[in-house]
Coordinates of C-alpha atoms and ligand atoms in Angstrom, one line a residue:
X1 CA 80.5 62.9 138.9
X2 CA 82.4 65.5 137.1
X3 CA 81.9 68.2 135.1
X4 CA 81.7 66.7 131.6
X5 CA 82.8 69.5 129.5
X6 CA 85.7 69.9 131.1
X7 CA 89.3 68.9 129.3
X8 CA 90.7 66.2 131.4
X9 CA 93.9 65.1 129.4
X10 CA 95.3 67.2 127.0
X11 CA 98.6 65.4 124.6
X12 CA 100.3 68.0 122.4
X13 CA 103.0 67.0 120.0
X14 CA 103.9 63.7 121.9
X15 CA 107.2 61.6 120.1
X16 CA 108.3 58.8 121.5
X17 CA 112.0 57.3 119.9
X18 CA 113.9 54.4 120.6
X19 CA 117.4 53.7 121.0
X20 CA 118.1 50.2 119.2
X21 CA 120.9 48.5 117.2
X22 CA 119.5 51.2 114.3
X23 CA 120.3 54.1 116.2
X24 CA 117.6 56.2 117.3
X25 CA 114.3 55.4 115.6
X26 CA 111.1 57.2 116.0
X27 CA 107.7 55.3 116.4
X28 CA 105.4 58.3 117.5
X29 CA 105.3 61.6 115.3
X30 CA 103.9 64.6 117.4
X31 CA 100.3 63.3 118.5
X32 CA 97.7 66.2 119.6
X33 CA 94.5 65.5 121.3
X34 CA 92.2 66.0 124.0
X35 CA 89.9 64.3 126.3
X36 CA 86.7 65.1 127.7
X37 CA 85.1 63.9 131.6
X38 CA 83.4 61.0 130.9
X39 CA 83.8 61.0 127.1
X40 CA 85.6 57.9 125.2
X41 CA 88.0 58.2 122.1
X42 CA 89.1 55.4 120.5
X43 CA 92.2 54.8 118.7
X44 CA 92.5 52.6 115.8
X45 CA 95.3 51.4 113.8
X46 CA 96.7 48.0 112.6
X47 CA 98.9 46.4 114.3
X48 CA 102.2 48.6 114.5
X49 CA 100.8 51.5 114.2
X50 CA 101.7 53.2 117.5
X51 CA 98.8 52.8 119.7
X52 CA 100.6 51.1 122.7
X53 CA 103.5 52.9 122.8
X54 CA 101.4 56.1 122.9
X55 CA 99.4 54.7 125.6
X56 CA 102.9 53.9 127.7
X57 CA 104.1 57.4 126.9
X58 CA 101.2 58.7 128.8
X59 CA 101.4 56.4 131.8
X60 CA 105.3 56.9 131.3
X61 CA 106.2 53.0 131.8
X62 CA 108.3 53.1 128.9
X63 CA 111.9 52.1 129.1
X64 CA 114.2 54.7 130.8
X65 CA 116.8 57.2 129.1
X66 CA 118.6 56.2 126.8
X67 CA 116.7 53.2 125.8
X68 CA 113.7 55.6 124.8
X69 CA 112.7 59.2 124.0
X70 CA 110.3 60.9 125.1
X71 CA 109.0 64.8 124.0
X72 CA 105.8 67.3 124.0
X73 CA 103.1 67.8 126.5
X74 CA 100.8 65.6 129.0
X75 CA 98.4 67.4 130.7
X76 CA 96.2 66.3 133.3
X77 CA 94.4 69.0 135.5
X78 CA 96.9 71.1 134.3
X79 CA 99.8 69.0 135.5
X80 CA 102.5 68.0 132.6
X81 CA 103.2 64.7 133.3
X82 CA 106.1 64.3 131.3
X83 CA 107.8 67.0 133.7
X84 CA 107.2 65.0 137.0
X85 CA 109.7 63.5 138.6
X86 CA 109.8 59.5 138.8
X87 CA 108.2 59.6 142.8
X88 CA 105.6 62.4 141.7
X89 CA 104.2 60.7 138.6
X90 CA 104.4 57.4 141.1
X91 CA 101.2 59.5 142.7
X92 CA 99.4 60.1 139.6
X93 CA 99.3 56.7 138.3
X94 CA 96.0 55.4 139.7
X95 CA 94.3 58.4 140.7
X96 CA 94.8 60.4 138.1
X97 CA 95.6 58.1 135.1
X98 CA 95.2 54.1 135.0
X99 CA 95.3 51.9 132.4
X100 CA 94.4 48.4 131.5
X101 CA 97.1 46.8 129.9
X102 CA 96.9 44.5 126.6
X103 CA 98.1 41.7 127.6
X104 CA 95.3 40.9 131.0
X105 CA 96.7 37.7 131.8
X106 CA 100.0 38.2 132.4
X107 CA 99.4 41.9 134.3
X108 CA 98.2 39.7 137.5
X109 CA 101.0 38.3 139.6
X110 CA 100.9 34.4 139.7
X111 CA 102.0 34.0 143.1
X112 CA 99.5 36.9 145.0
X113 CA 95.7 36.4 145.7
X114 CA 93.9 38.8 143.6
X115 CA 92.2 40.6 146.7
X116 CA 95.9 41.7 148.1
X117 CA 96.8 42.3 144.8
X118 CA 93.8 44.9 144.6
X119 CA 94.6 46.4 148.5
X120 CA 98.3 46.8 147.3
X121 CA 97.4 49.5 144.6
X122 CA 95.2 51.4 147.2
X123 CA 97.6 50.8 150.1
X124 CA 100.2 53.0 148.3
X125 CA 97.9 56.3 147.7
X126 CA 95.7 56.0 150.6
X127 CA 95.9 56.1 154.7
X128 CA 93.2 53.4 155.1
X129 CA 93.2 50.6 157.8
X130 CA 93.2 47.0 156.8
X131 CA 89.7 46.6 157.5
X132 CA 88.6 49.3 155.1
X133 CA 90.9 48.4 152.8
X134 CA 89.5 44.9 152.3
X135 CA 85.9 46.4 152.5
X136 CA 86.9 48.6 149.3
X137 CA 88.2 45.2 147.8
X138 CA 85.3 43.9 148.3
X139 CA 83.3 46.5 147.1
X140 CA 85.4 46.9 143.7
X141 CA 84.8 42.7 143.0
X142 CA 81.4 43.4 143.7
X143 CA 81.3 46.4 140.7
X144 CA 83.2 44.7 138.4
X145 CA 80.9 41.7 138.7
X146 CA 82.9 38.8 140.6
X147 CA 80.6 36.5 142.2
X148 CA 81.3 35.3 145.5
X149 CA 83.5 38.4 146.1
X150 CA 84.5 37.2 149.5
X151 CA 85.5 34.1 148.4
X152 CA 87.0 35.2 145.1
X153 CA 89.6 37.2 146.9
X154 CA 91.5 35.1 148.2
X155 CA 91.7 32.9 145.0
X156 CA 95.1 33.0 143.0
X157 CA 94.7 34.2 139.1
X158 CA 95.0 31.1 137.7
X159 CA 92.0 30.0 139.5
X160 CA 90.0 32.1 137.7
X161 CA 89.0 32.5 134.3
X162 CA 89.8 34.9 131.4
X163 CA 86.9 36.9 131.6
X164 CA 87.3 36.9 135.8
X165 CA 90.8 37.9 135.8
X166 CA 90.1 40.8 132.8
X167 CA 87.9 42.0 135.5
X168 CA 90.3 42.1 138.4
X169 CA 92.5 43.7 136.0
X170 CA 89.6 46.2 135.6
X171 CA 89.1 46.2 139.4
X172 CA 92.8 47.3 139.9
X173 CA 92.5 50.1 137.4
X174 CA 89.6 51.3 138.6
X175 CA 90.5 51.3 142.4
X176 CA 91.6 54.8 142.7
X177 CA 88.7 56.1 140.5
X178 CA 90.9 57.6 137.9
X179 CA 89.8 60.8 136.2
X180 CA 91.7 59.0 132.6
X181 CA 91.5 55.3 132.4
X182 CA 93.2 53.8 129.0
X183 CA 92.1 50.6 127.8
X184 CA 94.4 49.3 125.6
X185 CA 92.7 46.3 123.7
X186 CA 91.0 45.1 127.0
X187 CA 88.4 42.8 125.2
X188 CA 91.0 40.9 122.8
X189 CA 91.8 37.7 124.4
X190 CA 88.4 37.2 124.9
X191 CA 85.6 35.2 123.9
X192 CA 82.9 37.2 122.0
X193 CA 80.4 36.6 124.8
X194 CA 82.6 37.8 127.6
X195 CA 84.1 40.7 125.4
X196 CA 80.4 41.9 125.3
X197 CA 80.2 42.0 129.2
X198 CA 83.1 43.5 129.6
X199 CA 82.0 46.6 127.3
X200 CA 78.8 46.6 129.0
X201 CA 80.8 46.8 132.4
X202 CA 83.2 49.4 131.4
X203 CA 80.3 51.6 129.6
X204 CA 78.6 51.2 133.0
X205 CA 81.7 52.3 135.1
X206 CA 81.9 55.3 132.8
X207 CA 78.6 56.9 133.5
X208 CA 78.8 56.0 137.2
X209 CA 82.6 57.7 137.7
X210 CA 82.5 60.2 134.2
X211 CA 86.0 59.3 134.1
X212 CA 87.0 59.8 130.7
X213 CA 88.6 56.5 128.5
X214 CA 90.8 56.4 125.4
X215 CA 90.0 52.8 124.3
X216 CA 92.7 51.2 122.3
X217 CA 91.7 48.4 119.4
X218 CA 92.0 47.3 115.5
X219 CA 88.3 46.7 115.6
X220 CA 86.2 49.4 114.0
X221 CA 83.3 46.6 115.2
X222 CA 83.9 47.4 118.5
X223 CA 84.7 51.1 118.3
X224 CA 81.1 51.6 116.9
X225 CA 80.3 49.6 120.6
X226 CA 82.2 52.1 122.3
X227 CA 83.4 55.5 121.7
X228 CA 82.3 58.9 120.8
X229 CA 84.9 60.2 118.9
X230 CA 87.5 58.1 117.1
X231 CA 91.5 58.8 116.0
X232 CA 92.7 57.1 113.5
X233 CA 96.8 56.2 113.6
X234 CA 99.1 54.8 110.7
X235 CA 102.7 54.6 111.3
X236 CA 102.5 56.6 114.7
X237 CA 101.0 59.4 113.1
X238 CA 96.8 60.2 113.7
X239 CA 95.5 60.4 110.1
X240 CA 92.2 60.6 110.9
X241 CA 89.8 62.4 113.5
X242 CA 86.2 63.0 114.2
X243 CA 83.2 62.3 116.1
X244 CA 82.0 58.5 115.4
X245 CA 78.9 59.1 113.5
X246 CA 80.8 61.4 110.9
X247 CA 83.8 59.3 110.4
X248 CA 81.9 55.5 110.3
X249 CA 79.7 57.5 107.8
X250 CA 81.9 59.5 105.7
X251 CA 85.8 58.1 106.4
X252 CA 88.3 60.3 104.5
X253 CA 91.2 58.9 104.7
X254 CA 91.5 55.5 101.8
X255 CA 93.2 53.8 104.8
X256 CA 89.9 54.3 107.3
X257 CA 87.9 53.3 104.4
X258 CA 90.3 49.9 104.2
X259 CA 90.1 49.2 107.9
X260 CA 85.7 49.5 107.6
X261 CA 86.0 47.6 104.7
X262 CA 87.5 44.7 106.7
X263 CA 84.6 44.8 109.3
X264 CA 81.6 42.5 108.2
X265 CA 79.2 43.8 111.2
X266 CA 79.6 46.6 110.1
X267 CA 78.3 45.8 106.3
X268 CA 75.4 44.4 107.2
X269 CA 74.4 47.4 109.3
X270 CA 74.2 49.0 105.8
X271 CA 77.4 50.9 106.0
X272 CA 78.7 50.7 102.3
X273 CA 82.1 51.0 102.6
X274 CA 83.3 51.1 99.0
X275 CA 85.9 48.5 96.5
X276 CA 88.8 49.1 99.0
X277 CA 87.9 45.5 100.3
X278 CA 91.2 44.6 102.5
X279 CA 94.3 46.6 102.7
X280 CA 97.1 44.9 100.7
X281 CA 100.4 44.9 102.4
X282 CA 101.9 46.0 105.9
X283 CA 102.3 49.0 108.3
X284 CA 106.1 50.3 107.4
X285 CA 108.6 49.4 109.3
X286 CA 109.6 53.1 111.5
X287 CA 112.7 52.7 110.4
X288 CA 112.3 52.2 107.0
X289 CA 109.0 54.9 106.6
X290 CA 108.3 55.8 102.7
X291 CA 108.7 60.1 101.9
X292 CA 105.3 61.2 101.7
X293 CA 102.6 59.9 103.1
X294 CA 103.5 56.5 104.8
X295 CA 100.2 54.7 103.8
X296 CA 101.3 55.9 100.0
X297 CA 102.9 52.4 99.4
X298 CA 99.6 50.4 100.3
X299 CA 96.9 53.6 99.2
X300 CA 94.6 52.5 95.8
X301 CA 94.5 56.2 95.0
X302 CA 98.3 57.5 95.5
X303 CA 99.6 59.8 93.1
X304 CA 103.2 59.8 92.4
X305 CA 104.7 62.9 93.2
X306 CA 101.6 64.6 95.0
X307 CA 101.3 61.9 97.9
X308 CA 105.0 60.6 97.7
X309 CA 107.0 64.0 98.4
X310 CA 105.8 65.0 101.8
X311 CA 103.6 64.0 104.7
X312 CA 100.3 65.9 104.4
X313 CA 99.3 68.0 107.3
X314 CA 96.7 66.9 109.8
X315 CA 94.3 69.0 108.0
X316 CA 90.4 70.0 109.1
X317 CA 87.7 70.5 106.0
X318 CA 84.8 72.8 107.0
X319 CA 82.7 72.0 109.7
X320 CA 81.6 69.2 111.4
X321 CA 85.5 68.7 112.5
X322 CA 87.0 66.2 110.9
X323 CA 90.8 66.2 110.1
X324 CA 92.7 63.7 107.9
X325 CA 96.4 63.2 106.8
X326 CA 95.5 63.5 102.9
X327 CA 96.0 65.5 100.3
X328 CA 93.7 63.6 98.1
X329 CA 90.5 64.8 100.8
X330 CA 92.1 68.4 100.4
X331 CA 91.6 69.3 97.3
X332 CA 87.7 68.3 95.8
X333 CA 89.2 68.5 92.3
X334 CA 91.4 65.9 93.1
X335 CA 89.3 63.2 95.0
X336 CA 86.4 63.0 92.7
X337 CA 87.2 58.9 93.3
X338 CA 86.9 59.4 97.0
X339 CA 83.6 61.5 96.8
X340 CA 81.8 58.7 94.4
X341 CA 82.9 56.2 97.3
X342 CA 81.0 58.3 99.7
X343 CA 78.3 55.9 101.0
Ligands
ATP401 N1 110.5 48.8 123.6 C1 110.5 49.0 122.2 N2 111.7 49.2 121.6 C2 111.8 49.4 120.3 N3 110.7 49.4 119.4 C3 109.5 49.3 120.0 C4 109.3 49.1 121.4 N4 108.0 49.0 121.7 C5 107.4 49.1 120.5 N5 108.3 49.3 119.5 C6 107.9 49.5 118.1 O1 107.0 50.6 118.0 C7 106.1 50.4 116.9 C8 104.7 50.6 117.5 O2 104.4 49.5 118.4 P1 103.1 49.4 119.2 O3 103.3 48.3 120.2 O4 102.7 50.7 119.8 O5 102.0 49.0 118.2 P2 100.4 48.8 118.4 O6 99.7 49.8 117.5 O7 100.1 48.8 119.8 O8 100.2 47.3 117.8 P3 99.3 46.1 118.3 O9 97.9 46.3 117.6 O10 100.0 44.9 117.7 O11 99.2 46.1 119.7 C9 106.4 49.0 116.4 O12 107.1 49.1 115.2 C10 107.2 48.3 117.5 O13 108.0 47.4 117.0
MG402 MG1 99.4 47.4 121.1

């Protein structure tokens, strides 16, 4: 178990552009944050927003030069990632960082049984005979809750279900005990019922491995499930930051009160989460962003002029920390509205 006050992945002004028929467009703005041993941060954000392409960034699978852009600082165990070469961050990948990818049912290969599928990704990193590799197999079906594990490997993925192959998936990931594992959406395609087991599975991993998880969703319902800490991301920028208590009980940004707003569970456990009701319109297009703050177009409380001339800073208020992209939470004289919405 590690140390859990220890810094395991540290991002610092991470961009990511692409080269399309539009020249070069950028989709990530300079993200900043850190993560803890065995905590988990979630990152929220509409669809659009940034979240996977951040997550690629980190695992570097994004398309190669010129077709992308990447810039900034990737740190894990003091090892910028974004400096390796393609054969060294091959070696991190698994170990160091994994990540379980959005889309679970197309990440398995049709034509291989899940069980070699599972021995390939430990074959590469480690000098282990066949006979412990498929007891380590075994073993990793058996955490992630397959029944019948010996049987199970040699099944294809389309013999399995959803919720079995989302925990292959999870097997995979998990297989070189990573110090980072992202989970981007991981519970999505799932029914509510398996979604819940899978939490419960990955929660349980957690405290077992204290590897640290930055768990990627548009559901504030299931980031109350999950994290500790939350980020907030509009238009590949983080707009809002703090521990989970403090921002599902006093959200500063009018966009993190929108996305609550749209959560029913979330009512009903008495969170009063003001008028906003739904957010009216769409995440900008990032090559068409607004000047100013880019939620200004959609925000119920955006003042010409202040919010539409440049992007607030990332700004922290007084203690507990808790920074937000918005002038309006600033300056107390001028979100009187905001404070009355305070639940
Ligand atoms: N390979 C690519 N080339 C060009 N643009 C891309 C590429 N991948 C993503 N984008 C753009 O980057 C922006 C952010 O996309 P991203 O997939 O990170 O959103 P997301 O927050 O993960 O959304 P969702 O909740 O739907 O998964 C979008 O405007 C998207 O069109
Ligand atoms: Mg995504």
């Amino acid at each position: 178990m590690s140390d859990l006050s220890q810094t395991v992945l540290s991002v610092r002004n991470l961009q990511v552009s692409f080269r399309g028929g539009d020249g070069l467009v950028r989709v990530v703005h300079g993200v900043d944050f850190d993560l803890k041993a065995g905590e988990t941060l979630a990152l929220v954000g509409e669809s659009g927003s940034g979240k996977s392409v951040t997550s690629f960034a980190l695992m570097r699978l994004l398309p190669d030069p010129p077709r992308s852009q990447i810039s900034g600082h990737v740190s894990i165990g003091g090892v910028d990632l974004l400096a390796l070469s393609d054969r060294d961050m091959e070696k991190m990948r698994g170990p160091r960082i994994a990540m379980i990818f959005q889309e679970p049912l197309t990440s398995l290969n049709p034509v291989h049984r899940i069980g070699d599928q599972i021995a390939e990704a430990i074959r590469f990193h480690r000098k282990m005979t066949r006979r412990e590799i498929e007891a380590r197999v075994l073993e990793l079906l058996k955490l992630v809750g397959i029944p019948e594990p010996a049987k199970r490997m040699r099944a294809y993925p389309h013999e399995l279900s959803g919720g079995m192959r989302q925990r292959v998936v999870i097997a995979i990931a998990l297989a070189l005990e990573p110090d980072v594992l992202i989970a981007d959406e991981p519970t999505t395609a799932l029914d509510v019922t398996v979604q819940a087991q899978i939490l419960d599975l990955l929660r349980e991993l957690q405290t077992r491995t204290g590897m640290a998880m930055l768990f990627i969703t548009h559901d504030f319902g299931v980031v109350a499930e999950v994290a500790d800490r939350v980020m907030v991301m509009y238009s590949g920028r983080i707009v809002e930051e703090g521990a989970l208590d403090d921002v599902l009980a006093r959200p500063r940004m009018p966009y993190t009160r929108g996305l609550l707003a749209s959560v029913p569970r979330l009512e009903t456990a008495g969170l009063d989460t003001g008028p906003l009701g739904t957010i009216e319109g769409f995440v900008p297009s990032p090559n068409a962003l607004p000047p100013g703050c880019s939620f200004a177009p959609r925000c119920a409380f955006a003042q010409e002029g202040l919010c539409t001339s440049a992007m607030p800073e990332l700004a922290a208020h007084g203690q507990p920390h808790h920074p937000v992209r918005c002038v309006r939470a600033a300056d107390p004289a001028l979100c009187a509205d905001l404070q009355e919405l305070q639940p």
